[in-house]
mmCIF file of C-alpha atoms in Angstrom:
data_model
loop_
_atom_site.group_PDB
_atom_site.id
_atom_site.type_symbol
_atom_site.label_atom_id
_atom_site.label_comp_id
_atom_site.label_asym_id
_atom_site.label_seq_id
_atom_site.Cartn_x
_atom_site.Cartn_y
_atom_site.Cartn_z
ATOM 1 C CA MET A 1233 11.525 19.426 -13.349
ATOM 2 C CA SER A 1234 8.910 20.478 -15.895
ATOM 3 C CA ALA A 1235 6.424 18.050 -17.323
ATOM 4 C CA GLN A 1236 5.917 18.583 -21.064
ATOM 5 C CA GLN A 1237 3.520 17.159 -23.626
ATOM 6 C CA THR A 1238 5.019 14.779 -26.168
ATOM 7 C CA ASN A 1239 2.518 16.059 -28.770
ATOM 8 C CA PRO A 1240 4.044 19.251 -30.272
ATOM 9 C CA ASN A 1241 0.612 20.399 -31.433
ATOM 10 C CA GLU A 1242 -0.748 20.345 -27.892
ATOM 11 C CA ASN A 1243 -0.778 23.869 -26.482
ATOM 12 C CA ARG A 1244 -0.880 23.062 -22.774
ATOM 13 C CA PRO A 1245 1.254 25.022 -20.296
ATOM 14 C CA GLU A 1246 4.290 23.445 -18.716
ATOM 15 C CA VAL A 1247 3.513 22.301 -15.196
ATOM 16 C CA PRO A 1248 6.239 21.799 -12.584
ATOM 17 C CA PHE A 1249 6.012 18.244 -11.279
ATOM 18 C CA ASN A 1250 8.645 16.845 -8.962
ATOM 19 C CA PRO A 1251 7.425 14.337 -6.343
ATOM 20 C CA TYR A 1252 10.912 14.419 -4.831
ATOM 21 C CA ALA A 1253 10.988 18.195 -4.263
ATOM 22 C CA PRO A 1254 11.489 19.472 -0.689
ATOM 23 C CA GLY A 1255 8.126 19.777 1.032
ATOM 24 C CA TYR A 1256 6.216 17.596 -1.427
ATOM 25 C CA ASP A 1257 5.816 14.714 1.038
ATOM 26 C CA VAL A 1258 4.591 17.080 3.751
ATOM 27 C CA ASN A 1259 1.881 18.546 1.520
ATOM 28 C CA PRO A 1260 1.650 17.453 -2.128
ATOM 29 C CA HIS A 1261 -1.872 18.801 -2.623
ATOM 30 C CA PRO A 1262 -1.136 22.284 -4.069
ATOM 31 C CA ALA A 1263 1.024 20.649 -6.766
ATOM 32 C CA LEU A 1264 -1.587 17.978 -7.458
ATOM 33 C CA GLU A 1265 -4.389 20.539 -7.639
ATOM 34 C CA LYS A 1266 -2.385 22.442 -10.255
ATOM 35 C CA LEU A 1267 -1.957 19.251 -12.265
ATOM 36 C CA ARG A 1268 -5.691 18.511 -12.216
ATOM 37 C CA ALA A 1269 -6.467 22.042 -13.392
ATOM 38 C CA GLU A 1270 -3.778 22.570 -16.031
ATOM 39 C CA ALA A 1271 -2.406 19.211 -17.214
ATOM 40 C CA PRO A 1272 -4.604 16.287 -16.098
ATOM 41 C CA ILE A 1273 -2.806 13.944 -18.531
ATOM 42 C CA PHE A 1274 0.803 14.691 -19.450
ATOM 43 C CA TYR A 1275 4.009 12.852 -20.273
ATOM 44 C CA TRP A 1276 6.519 13.033 -17.433
ATOM 45 C CA GLU A 1277 9.976 12.728 -18.988
ATOM 46 C CA GLN A 1278 11.814 11.920 -15.756
ATOM 47 C CA GLY A 1279 9.454 9.051 -14.935
ATOM 48 C CA ARG A 1280 9.136 7.854 -18.554
ATOM 49 C CA CYS A 1281 5.383 7.699 -18.206
ATOM 50 C CA TRP A 1282 2.056 9.450 -18.636
ATOM 51 C CA VAL A 1283 0.690 10.928 -15.413
ATOM 52 C CA LEU A 1284 -3.071 10.997 -14.757
ATOM 53 C CA SER A 1285 -4.425 13.176 -11.953
ATOM 54 C CA ARG A 1286 -8.239 13.198 -12.373
ATOM 55 C CA TYR A 1287 -10.645 10.630 -10.961
ATOM 56 C CA GLU A 1288 -12.550 9.842 -14.161
ATOM 57 C CA ASP A 1289 -9.378 9.226 -16.187
ATOM 58 C CA GLY A 1290 -7.902 7.116 -13.387
ATOM 59 C CA VAL A 1291 -10.963 4.879 -13.080
ATOM 60 C CA THR A 1292 -11.134 4.518 -16.868
ATOM 61 C CA VAL A 1293 -7.575 3.165 -16.987
ATOM 62 C CA LEU A 1294 -7.824 0.952 -13.891
ATOM 63 C CA ARG A 1295 -11.024 -0.772 -15.006
ATOM 64 C CA ASP A 1296 -9.980 -1.307 -18.662
ATOM 65 C CA ASP A 1297 -7.891 -4.504 -18.696
ATOM 66 C CA LYS A 1298 -8.263 -4.883 -22.440
ATOM 67 C CA ARG A 1299 -6.281 -1.726 -23.254
ATOM 68 C CA PHE A 1300 -4.189 -1.301 -20.093
ATOM 69 C CA SER A 1301 -2.089 -4.034 -18.458
ATOM 70 C CA PRO A 1302 -0.721 -4.104 -14.880
ATOM 71 C CA ASN A 1303 2.146 -6.366 -16.022
ATOM 72 C CA ARG A 1304 5.340 -4.312 -16.228
ATOM 73 C CA ASP A 1305 6.730 -6.708 -18.847
ATOM 74 C CA ASP A 1306 4.410 -4.807 -21.195
ATOM 75 C CA TRP A 1307 6.356 -1.563 -20.555
ATOM 76 C CA GLU A 1308 8.646 -0.272 -23.275
ATOM 77 C CA PHE A 1309 11.430 0.260 -20.688
ATOM 78 C CA ALA A 1310 10.947 -3.015 -18.801
ATOM 79 C CA SER A 1311 14.377 -4.271 -19.840
ATOM 80 C CA VAL A 1312 16.183 -1.453 -18.018
ATOM 81 C CA LEU A 1313 14.472 -1.805 -14.624
ATOM 82 C CA GLY A 1314 17.315 -3.859 -13.172
ATOM 83 C CA ALA A 1315 15.775 -4.495 -9.726
ATOM 84 C CA ASP A 1316 15.880 -8.278 -10.093
ATOM 85 C CA ALA A 1317 19.500 -8.092 -11.236
ATOM 86 C CA LEU A 1318 20.379 -6.214 -8.054
ATOM 87 C CA ILE A 1319 18.541 -8.736 -5.852
ATOM 88 C CA PRO A 1320 18.241 -12.025 -7.783
ATOM 89 C CA GLU A 1321 16.597 -13.583 -4.717
ATOM 90 C CA MET A 1322 13.511 -11.512 -5.525
ATOM 91 C CA GLU A 1323 13.363 -12.600 -9.181
ATOM 92 C CA GLU A 1324 11.494 -15.846 -8.563
ATOM 93 C CA LEU A 1325 9.079 -14.109 -6.203
ATOM 94 C CA ASN A 1326 8.398 -11.270 -8.627
ATOM 95 C CA LYS A 1327 7.877 -13.401 -11.717
ATOM 96 C CA ASN A 1328 5.261 -15.471 -9.906
ATOM 97 C CA GLY A 1329 3.539 -12.469 -8.335
ATOM 98 C CA LEU A 1330 0.034 -11.465 -9.390
ATOM 99 C CA PHE A 1331 1.197 -8.383 -11.298
ATOM 100 C CA ALA A 1332 3.698 -10.395 -13.347
ATOM 101 C CA LEU A 1333 1.221 -13.019 -14.543
ATOM 102 C CA ASN A 1334 -0.556 -12.887 -17.864
ATOM 103 C CA GLU A 1335 -4.299 -12.341 -17.889
ATOM 104 C CA GLY A 1336 -5.175 -16.029 -17.671
ATOM 105 C CA GLY A 1337 -2.602 -16.755 -14.965
ATOM 106 C CA HIS A 1338 -3.723 -13.783 -12.897
ATOM 107 C CA ALA A 1339 -7.369 -14.859 -13.074
ATOM 108 C CA ARG A 1340 -6.454 -18.435 -12.128
ATOM 109 C CA VAL A 1341 -4.357 -17.522 -9.061
ATOM 110 C CA ARG A 1342 -6.792 -14.865 -7.915
ATOM 111 C CA ARG A 1343 -9.676 -17.320 -8.169
ATOM 112 C CA LEU A 1344 -7.774 -19.808 -6.004
ATOM 113 C CA VAL A 1345 -6.679 -17.385 -3.274
ATOM 114 C CA SER A 1346 -9.666 -15.041 -3.036
ATOM 115 C CA PRO A 1347 -11.579 -17.244 -0.522
ATOM 116 C CA ALA A 1348 -8.734 -16.757 1.990
ATOM 117 C CA PHE A 1349 -9.114 -12.966 1.867
ATOM 118 C CA THR A 1350 -12.877 -12.427 1.965
ATOM 119 C CA PRO A 1351 -14.253 -10.174 4.738
ATOM 120 C CA ARG A 1352 -15.572 -13.256 6.535
ATOM 121 C CA ALA A 1353 -12.233 -15.094 6.355
ATOM 122 C CA THR A 1354 -10.320 -12.010 7.434
ATOM 123 C CA GLU A 1355 -12.677 -11.383 10.346
ATOM 124 C CA ARG A 1356 -11.555 -14.669 11.910
ATOM 125 C CA LEU A 1357 -8.184 -12.990 12.516
ATOM 126 C CA ARG A 1358 -9.710 -10.299 14.742
ATOM 127 C CA PRO A 1359 -8.837 -11.973 18.100
ATOM 128 C CA GLU A 1360 -5.166 -12.393 17.055
ATOM 129 C CA ILE A 1361 -4.890 -8.808 15.817
ATOM 130 C CA GLN A 1362 -6.609 -7.453 18.932
ATOM 131 C CA ALA A 1363 -4.295 -9.411 21.261
ATOM 132 C CA ILE A 1364 -1.172 -8.149 19.454
ATOM 133 C CA THR A 1365 -2.469 -4.563 19.481
ATOM 134 C CA ASP A 1366 -3.286 -4.720 23.203
ATOM 135 C CA GLU A 1367 0.170 -6.097 23.971
ATOM 136 C CA VAL A 1368 1.830 -3.233 22.063
ATOM 137 C CA LEU A 1369 -0.367 -0.648 23.796
ATOM 138 C CA ASP A 1370 0.473 -2.159 27.196
ATOM 139 C CA THR A 1371 4.137 -1.326 26.595
ATOM 140 C CA LEU A 1372 3.281 2.304 25.788
ATOM 141 C CA ALA A 1373 1.171 3.091 28.847
ATOM 142 C CA ALA A 1374 4.000 4.426 31.014
ATOM 143 C CA LYS A 1375 5.892 6.292 28.297
ATOM 144 C CA GLY A 1376 4.023 9.596 28.051
ATOM 145 C CA ARG A 1377 5.637 11.140 24.960
ATOM 146 C CA LEU A 1378 6.761 8.844 22.172
ATOM 147 C CA ASP A 1379 7.296 8.439 18.436
ATOM 148 C CA MET A 1380 4.110 6.765 17.205
ATOM 149 C CA VAL A 1381 5.696 5.597 13.943
ATOM 150 C CA LYS A 1382 8.422 3.456 15.489
ATOM 151 C CA GLU A 1383 6.686 2.484 18.722
ATOM 152 C CA PHE A 1384 3.164 1.843 17.447
ATOM 153 C CA SER A 1385 2.667 1.827 13.653
ATOM 154 C CA GLU A 1386 5.706 -0.343 12.857
ATOM 155 C CA ARG A 1387 5.209 -2.806 15.692
ATOM 156 C CA ILE A 1388 1.832 -4.263 14.759
ATOM 157 C CA PRO A 1389 1.734 -5.320 11.043
ATOM 158 C CA ALA A 1390 4.845 -7.551 10.971
ATOM 159 C CA ARG A 1391 3.727 -9.362 14.119
ATOM 160 C CA VAL A 1392 0.220 -9.829 12.710
ATOM 161 C CA ILE A 1393 1.529 -11.273 9.437
ATOM 162 C CA GLY A 1394 3.925 -13.572 11.308
ATOM 163 C CA SER A 1395 1.072 -14.709 13.543
ATOM 164 C CA MET A 1396 -1.209 -15.259 10.545
ATOM 165 C CA LEU A 1397 1.364 -17.493 8.892
ATOM 166 C CA LYS A 1398 2.152 -19.230 12.216
ATOM 167 C CA ILE A 1399 5.892 -18.639 11.809
ATOM 168 C CA PRO A 1400 7.652 -21.124 14.146
ATOM 169 C CA GLN A 1401 8.588 -19.888 17.616
ATOM 170 C CA GLY A 1402 12.134 -18.611 17.845
ATOM 171 C CA HIS A 1403 12.091 -17.292 14.252
ATOM 172 C CA GLU A 1404 9.996 -14.151 14.833
ATOM 173 C CA GLU A 1405 13.022 -11.823 14.645
ATOM 174 C CA GLN A 1406 14.246 -13.472 11.445
ATOM 175 C CA PHE A 1407 10.801 -13.103 9.904
ATOM 176 C CA LEU A 1408 10.729 -9.429 10.931
ATOM 177 C CA GLU A 1409 14.088 -8.915 9.175
ATOM 178 C CA PHE A 1410 12.694 -10.661 6.086
ATOM 179 C CA THR A 1411 9.594 -8.457 6.187
ATOM 180 C CA ASN A 1412 11.669 -5.278 6.341
ATOM 181 C CA ALA A 1413 14.049 -6.503 3.623
ATOM 182 C CA VAL A 1414 11.275 -7.402 1.159
ATOM 183 C CA ALA A 1415 9.657 -4.002 1.690
ATOM 184 C CA LYS A 1416 13.027 -2.264 1.247
ATOM 185 C CA SER A 1417 13.828 -4.214 -1.942
ATOM 186 C CA VAL A 1418 11.151 -2.229 -3.818
ATOM 187 C CA PHE A 1419 13.639 0.649 -4.130
ATOM 188 C CA ALA A 1420 16.847 -1.401 -4.318
ATOM 189 C CA GLY A 1421 18.165 0.819 -7.095
ATOM 190 C CA ALA A 1422 18.628 3.651 -4.602
ATOM 191 C CA LEU A 1423 20.655 1.559 -2.138
ATOM 192 C CA ALA A 1424 24.425 1.717 -1.732
ATOM 193 C CA PRO A 1425 26.353 -1.474 -2.668
ATOM 194 C CA GLU A 1426 27.203 -2.161 0.983
ATOM 195 C CA GLU A 1427 23.475 -2.156 1.810
ATOM 196 C CA LEU A 1428 22.599 -4.778 -0.815
ATOM 197 C CA ALA A 1429 24.602 -7.674 0.674
ATOM 198 C CA PRO A 1430 22.782 -7.812 4.043
ATOM 199 C CA LEU A 1431 19.480 -7.239 2.233
ATOM 200 C CA ARG A 1432 20.110 -10.208 -0.044
ATOM 201 C CA ARG A 1433 21.106 -12.353 2.940
ATOM 202 C CA GLN A 1434 17.957 -11.450 4.879
ATOM 203 C CA ILE A 1435 15.748 -12.159 1.853
ATOM 204 C CA HIS A 1436 17.470 -15.499 1.148
ATOM 205 C CA GLU A 1437 17.161 -16.619 4.781
ATOM 206 C CA GLY A 1438 13.543 -15.460 4.872
ATOM 207 C CA ILE A 1439 12.689 -17.410 1.720
ATOM 208 C CA VAL A 1440 14.220 -20.531 3.295
ATOM 209 C CA LEU A 1441 12.201 -19.937 6.484
ATOM 210 C CA VAL A 1442 8.912 -19.449 4.625
ATOM 211 C CA THR A 1443 9.611 -22.449 2.355
ATOM 212 C CA GLU A 1444 10.229 -24.661 5.380
ATOM 213 C CA THR A 1445 7.060 -23.306 7.005
ATOM 214 C CA ILE A 1446 5.030 -24.128 3.866
ATOM 215 C CA ASP A 1447 6.497 -27.659 3.744
ATOM 216 C CA ASP A 1448 5.691 -28.195 7.426
ATOM 217 C CA ARG A 1449 2.152 -26.910 6.963
ATOM 218 C CA ARG A 1450 1.600 -29.345 4.090
ATOM 219 C CA ARG A 1451 2.512 -32.183 6.469
ATOM 220 C CA ASN A 1452 0.756 -30.713 9.502
ATOM 221 C CA PRO A 1453 -2.235 -28.575 8.454
ATOM 222 C CA LEU A 1454 -3.816 -26.300 11.064
ATOM 223 C CA GLU A 1455 -7.405 -25.169 11.534
ATOM 224 C CA ASN A 1456 -8.342 -21.541 10.844
ATOM 225 C CA ASP A 1457 -4.874 -20.946 9.393
ATOM 226 C CA ILE A 1458 -4.450 -18.763 6.293
ATOM 227 C CA LEU A 1459 -1.383 -20.644 5.011
ATOM 228 C CA THR A 1460 -3.157 -24.004 5.387
ATOM 229 C CA THR A 1461 -6.142 -22.517 3.541
ATOM 230 C CA LEU A 1462 -3.919 -21.376 0.671
ATOM 231 C CA ILE A 1463 -2.157 -24.762 0.501
ATOM 232 C CA GLN A 1464 -5.392 -26.728 0.501
ATOM 233 C CA THR A 1465 -7.356 -24.437 -1.797
ATOM 234 C CA GLU A 1466 -8.312 -26.370 -4.892
ATOM 235 C CA GLU A 1467 -10.658 -25.941 -7.805
ATOM 236 C CA GLN A 1468 -11.188 -28.837 -10.210
ATOM 237 C CA GLY A 1469 -7.800 -30.295 -9.274
ATOM 238 C CA ASP A 1470 -5.926 -27.004 -9.691
ATOM 239 C CA LYS A 1471 -3.716 -25.916 -6.780
ATOM 240 C CA LEU A 1472 -1.080 -23.285 -6.093
ATOM 241 C CA ASN A 1473 2.504 -24.478 -6.481
ATOM 242 C CA LYS A 1474 5.312 -23.652 -4.045
ATOM 243 C CA GLN A 1475 6.612 -20.726 -6.112
ATOM 244 C CA GLU A 1476 3.144 -19.189 -6.278
ATOM 245 C CA LEU A 1477 2.716 -19.583 -2.514
ATOM 246 C CA LEU A 1478 6.072 -17.901 -1.886
ATOM 247 C CA ALA A 1479 5.129 -15.033 -4.205
ATOM 248 C CA LEU A 1480 1.817 -14.578 -2.382
ATOM 249 C CA VAL A 1481 3.546 -14.457 0.995
ATOM 250 C CA SER A 1482 5.940 -11.833 -0.417
ATOM 251 C CA SER A 1483 3.010 -9.794 -1.743
ATOM 252 C CA LEU A 1484 1.281 -10.101 1.619
ATOM 253 C CA ILE A 1485 4.402 -8.725 3.305
ATOM 254 C CA VAL A 1486 4.791 -5.763 0.958
ATOM 255 C CA GLY A 1487 1.106 -4.861 1.005
ATOM 256 C CA GLY A 1488 0.302 -5.869 4.550
ATOM 257 C CA PHE A 1489 3.376 -4.343 6.176
ATOM 258 C CA GLU A 1490 4.409 -1.200 4.313
ATOM 259 C CA THR A 1491 0.890 -0.062 3.474
ATOM 260 C CA THR A 1492 -0.449 -0.697 6.954
ATOM 261 C CA VAL A 1493 2.443 1.042 8.725
ATOM 262 C CA HIS A 1494 1.859 4.184 6.675
ATOM 263 C CA LEU A 1495 -1.915 4.044 7.016
ATOM 264 C CA VAL A 1496 -1.751 3.765 10.814
ATOM 265 C CA SER A 1497 0.680 6.696 11.045
ATOM 266 C CA PHE A 1498 -1.415 8.903 8.769
ATOM 267 C CA CYS A 1499 -4.578 7.959 10.676
ATOM 268 C CA VAL A 1500 -3.003 8.984 13.994
ATOM 269 C CA TYR A 1501 -1.798 12.262 12.480
ATOM 270 C CA ASN A 1502 -5.122 13.177 10.878
ATOM 271 C CA LEU A 1503 -7.044 12.140 13.974
ATOM 272 C CA LEU A 1504 -5.041 14.586 16.093
ATOM 273 C CA GLN A 1505 -4.567 17.272 13.446
ATOM 274 C CA GLN A 1506 -8.156 17.816 12.290
ATOM 275 C CA PRO A 1507 -10.227 20.001 14.637
ATOM 276 C CA GLY A 1508 -12.998 18.079 16.335
ATOM 277 C CA VAL A 1509 -12.217 14.714 14.742
ATOM 278 C CA LEU A 1510 -10.865 13.088 17.895
ATOM 279 C CA ALA A 1511 -13.874 14.263 19.934
ATOM 280 C CA GLU A 1512 -16.244 12.903 17.279
ATOM 281 C CA VAL A 1513 -14.537 9.509 17.207
ATOM 282 C CA LYS A 1514 -14.442 9.306 21.007
ATOM 283 C CA SER A 1515 -18.182 9.946 21.228
ATOM 284 C CA LYS A 1516 -18.980 7.561 18.357
ATOM 285 C CA PRO A 1517 -16.415 4.709 18.204
ATOM 286 C CA GLU A 1518 -18.203 3.237 15.192
ATOM 287 C CA LEU A 1519 -16.762 6.147 13.174
ATOM 288 C CA ILE A 1520 -13.311 4.511 13.254
ATOM 289 C CA LYS A 1521 -14.162 2.796 9.951
ATOM 290 C CA ASN A 1522 -15.060 6.163 8.432
ATOM 291 C CA LEU A 1523 -11.824 7.635 9.791
ATOM 292 C CA VAL A 1524 -9.722 5.023 8.007
ATOM 293 C CA GLU A 1525 -11.565 5.476 4.705
ATOM 294 C CA GLU A 1526 -11.405 9.272 4.842
ATOM 295 C CA VAL A 1527 -7.670 9.238 5.606
ATOM 296 C CA LEU A 1528 -7.166 6.995 2.557
ATOM 297 C CA ARG A 1529 -9.018 9.564 0.469
ATOM 298 C CA PHE A 1530 -7.962 12.844 2.040
ATOM 299 C CA ASP A 1531 -4.277 12.217 2.801
ATOM 300 C CA TYR A 1532 -3.192 9.274 0.655
ATOM 301 C CA PHE A 1533 0.406 8.313 1.388
ATOM 302 C CA VAL A 1534 1.444 6.455 -1.786
ATOM 303 C CA LYS A 1535 3.457 8.985 -3.730
ATOM 304 C CA MET A 1536 3.509 7.383 -7.170
ATOM 305 C CA GLY A 1537 0.141 5.624 -7.475
ATOM 306 C CA ALA A 1538 -0.955 2.710 -9.658
ATOM 307 C CA ALA A 1539 0.933 1.847 -12.854
ATOM 308 C CA ARG A 1540 -0.593 0.448 -16.037
ATOM 309 C CA TYR A 1541 0.915 -0.195 -19.488
ATOM 310 C CA ALA A 1542 -0.786 0.440 -22.818
ATOM 311 C CA ARG A 1543 -1.470 -2.792 -24.721
ATOM 312 C CA GLU A 1544 -2.170 -0.777 -27.881
ATOM 313 C CA ASP A 1545 -2.143 2.794 -29.155
ATOM 314 C CA VAL A 1546 -4.810 4.703 -27.213
ATOM 315 C CA GLU A 1547 -6.431 8.141 -27.335
ATOM 316 C CA LEU A 1548 -7.173 9.391 -23.823
ATOM 317 C CA GLY A 1549 -8.147 12.916 -22.817
ATOM 318 C CA GLY A 1550 -6.884 14.306 -26.100
ATOM 319 C CA MET A 1551 -3.487 12.624 -25.702
ATOM 320 C CA HIS A 1552 -2.075 9.934 -28.005
ATOM 321 C CA ILE A 1553 -0.598 7.163 -25.861
ATOM 322 C CA LYS A 1554 1.556 4.626 -27.672
ATOM 323 C CA LYS A 1555 1.641 0.889 -27.132
ATOM 324 C CA GLY A 1556 4.090 0.001 -24.361
ATOM 325 C CA GLN A 1557 4.000 3.364 -22.621
ATOM 326 C CA MET A 1558 3.368 3.509 -18.875
ATOM 327 C CA LEU A 1559 0.435 5.361 -17.337
ATOM 328 C CA LEU A 1560 0.721 6.379 -13.695
ATOM 329 C CA VAL A 1561 -2.581 7.018 -11.909
ATOM 330 C CA LEU A 1562 -1.730 9.475 -9.125
ATOM 331 C CA LEU A 1563 -4.136 8.160 -6.502
ATOM 332 C CA GLY A 1564 -3.230 10.967 -4.097
ATOM 333 C CA SER A 1565 -4.599 13.410 -6.662
ATOM 334 C CA VAL A 1566 -7.446 11.270 -7.990
ATOM 335 C CA LEU A 1567 -8.871 10.875 -4.485
ATOM 336 C CA ARG A 1568 -8.886 14.646 -3.962
ATOM 337 C CA ASP A 1569 -10.495 15.437 -7.328
ATOM 338 C CA GLU A 1570 -13.161 18.143 -6.877
ATOM 339 C CA ARG A 1571 -15.087 16.709 -9.836
ATOM 340 C CA ALA A 1572 -15.645 13.386 -8.015
ATOM 341 C CA PHE A 1573 -15.848 14.410 -4.345
ATOM 342 C CA ASP A 1574 -17.965 17.197 -2.908
ATOM 343 C CA LYS A 1575 -15.723 19.593 -0.951
ATOM 344 C CA ALA A 1576 -12.781 17.286 -1.635
ATOM 345 C CA HIS A 1577 -10.421 19.503 0.412
ATOM 346 C CA VAL A 1578 -12.513 18.979 3.584
ATOM 347 C CA PHE A 1579 -11.885 16.050 5.951
ATOM 348 C CA ASP A 1580 -15.386 14.642 6.488
ATOM 349 C CA LEU A 1581 -16.061 11.600 8.687
ATOM 350 C CA GLN A 1582 -19.605 11.358 7.313
ATOM 351 C CA ARG A 1583 -18.484 11.043 3.696
ATOM 352 C CA ASN A 1584 -19.622 8.088 1.588
ATOM 353 C CA ALA A 1585 -16.392 6.213 0.869
ATOM 354 C CA ASN A 1586 -17.858 3.709 -1.599
ATOM 355 C CA VAL A 1587 -16.241 5.476 -4.552
ATOM 356 C CA SER A 1588 -12.740 5.177 -3.090
ATOM 357 C CA ILE A 1589 -10.156 3.437 -5.283
ATOM 358 C CA ALA A 1590 -7.341 3.630 -2.715
ATOM 359 C CA PHE A 1591 -6.868 -0.164 -2.918
ATOM 360 C CA GLY A 1592 -7.276 -0.332 -6.669
ATOM 361 C CA HIS A 1593 -10.280 -0.963 -8.857
ATOM 362 C CA GLY A 1594 -11.793 -3.746 -10.924
ATOM 363 C CA ALA A 1595 -10.056 -7.082 -11.510
ATOM 364 C CA HIS A 1596 -6.867 -5.920 -9.788
ATOM 365 C CA PHE A 1597 -8.446 -4.659 -6.582
ATOM 366 C CA CYS A 1598 -5.964 -5.372 -3.766
ATOM 367 C CA LEU A 1599 -6.528 -8.839 -2.305
ATOM 368 C CA GLY A 1600 -5.232 -7.727 1.092
ATOM 369 C CA ALA A 1601 -7.519 -4.687 1.382
ATOM 370 C CA ASN A 1602 -9.833 -6.345 3.913
ATOM 371 C CA LEU A 1603 -6.878 -7.394 6.072
ATOM 372 C CA ALA A 1604 -5.255 -3.934 5.972
ATOM 373 C CA ARG A 1605 -8.530 -2.250 6.874
ATOM 374 C CA LEU A 1606 -9.150 -4.633 9.765
ATOM 375 C CA MET A 1607 -5.641 -4.173 11.201
ATOM 376 C CA VAL A 1608 -5.886 -0.374 11.061
ATOM 377 C CA GLN A 1609 -9.437 -0.246 12.417
ATOM 378 C CA ILE A 1610 -8.447 -2.389 15.414
ATOM 379 C CA ALA A 1611 -5.229 -0.406 15.982
ATOM 380 C CA MET A 1612 -6.956 2.983 15.849
ATOM 381 C CA GLY A 1613 -10.036 1.946 17.818
ATOM 382 C CA SER A 1614 -7.869 0.470 20.588
ATOM 383 C CA LEU A 1615 -5.578 3.513 20.645
ATOM 384 C CA VAL A 1616 -8.463 5.971 21.068
ATOM 385 C CA ARG A 1617 -10.099 3.804 23.721
ATOM 386 C CA ARG A 1618 -6.890 3.422 25.756
ATOM 387 C CA PHE A 1619 -5.536 6.968 25.362
ATOM 388 C CA PRO A 1620 -8.460 9.370 24.856
ATOM 389 C CA GLU A 1621 -6.414 12.398 25.990
ATOM 390 C CA MET A 1622 -3.552 11.960 23.511
ATOM 391 C CA ARG A 1623 -2.367 15.025 21.615
ATOM 392 C CA LEU A 1624 0.066 15.934 18.872
ATOM 393 C CA VAL A 1625 3.348 17.366 20.195
ATOM 394 C CA LYS A 1626 4.675 18.644 16.879
ATOM 395 C CA GLN A 1627 4.241 18.208 13.145
ATOM 396 C CA PRO A 1628 5.615 14.944 11.698
ATOM 397 C CA SER A 1629 8.926 14.651 9.909
ATOM 398 C CA PHE A 1630 9.272 12.878 6.571
ATOM 399 C CA GLY A 1631 12.170 10.842 5.209
ATOM 400 C CA PRO A 1632 13.254 9.858 1.680
ATOM 401 C CA HIS A 1633 11.324 7.102 -0.075
ATOM 402 C CA SER A 1634 10.896 6.535 -3.796
ATOM 403 C CA LEU A 1635 7.279 5.349 -3.589
ATOM 404 C CA MET A 1636 5.755 6.607 -0.332
ATOM 405 C CA ARG A 1637 5.313 9.840 1.565
ATOM 406 C CA LYS A 1638 7.322 8.251 4.350
ATOM 407 C CA MET A 1639 6.325 9.631 7.734
ATOM 408 C CA GLU A 1640 9.504 9.070 9.715
ATOM 409 C CA GLU A 1641 8.596 10.490 13.122
ATOM 410 C CA LEU A 1642 5.323 11.483 14.777
ATOM 411 C CA GLU A 1643 5.713 12.700 18.353
ATOM 412 C CA VAL A 1644 2.586 12.293 20.472
ATOM 413 C CA ASP A 1645 1.821 12.823 24.147
ATOM 414 C CA LEU A 1646 -0.494 9.974 25.170
ATOM 415 C CA GLY A 1647 -1.828 11.697 28.279
ATOM 416 C CA SER A 1648 -3.417 9.642 31.045
ATOM 417 C CA PRO A 1649 -4.630 6.202 29.965
ATOM 418 C CA SER A 1650 -8.288 5.359 30.507
ATOM 419 C CA ALA A 1651 -9.226 3.249 33.494
#
């Protein structure tokens, strides 16, 4: 697929861009480097959007809420998305989600929920996350070789989120099904009809479970409980309603589960793939934080990036962008931009990560970023401490996914556990 300029007077070369091409998920960086060099802003016909691949352009769009909206209702093709029609159970959740709210509604909800996601509030979850991680690692000790994606990365986030919300005992498996179904619903359009029915059932049953949990928590609040905090949060008499709480739980699942699973897998891979990195982390455990940030920059796993929609006609990088058109900030390219990062192609644990926009930028910075970072830091720190001799058996395999570079299997030999 060739990406072409919509401006006939623009004499830029055609640049092949196909994020679904064989091999792209394994290593997208040659294609992204070509984009940055030859067509940093172009209209991608297949995706019906403008694609931005340089850091400066990406930050400009993400920080400018006056000209660029995160609300997909502002997109010229919003009426043909069809995802809610395929899974009506998600419609109520989506329309009350942060990205669907107008500017005033977004600011109001974010103001109410932000205290529950500060670094200090998130840090209170450390003992729970550590206990879950240790329990998972205990089950791996005698296995030797294993698939880290299915047996490590995927086993921690859903349990952490369920524990955070204090899902009633006996419903953990149902909540796990709900978690997987909500994450899968993002690309419902690619599912076969026979796959939609069980997905809808799992989402419906999950919504009932979470609704009942919210109602119970209203009657029986708990201390140091994130759901109780969200229910009781109030500013000048303003509170979140039940639909807004449900939407936030859904957002927490999508962001906290899918993102964290991928980040853990990519951290394990880069830790074992980069020469000397494992030895450096073993000798200086405090570098685990740097490891997580550098993996987010160096090997970002979100294939499509952050979407914004033009509120008005805009000139950007010599391109005329019309009101209603989508702009896709390719974060995997932006975070490897040589103009913003010294030796961007080098994995550097000592790099200053303060300029990273992996979790967004400005008013729409991801609320769950602190939680995701904490989960991954604990998971990776515990893994290195317990299995310092682990090694990569073979290169990972990747599976189809419309939005992510989905690492499907990562075979690792854990070696002898530490005493």
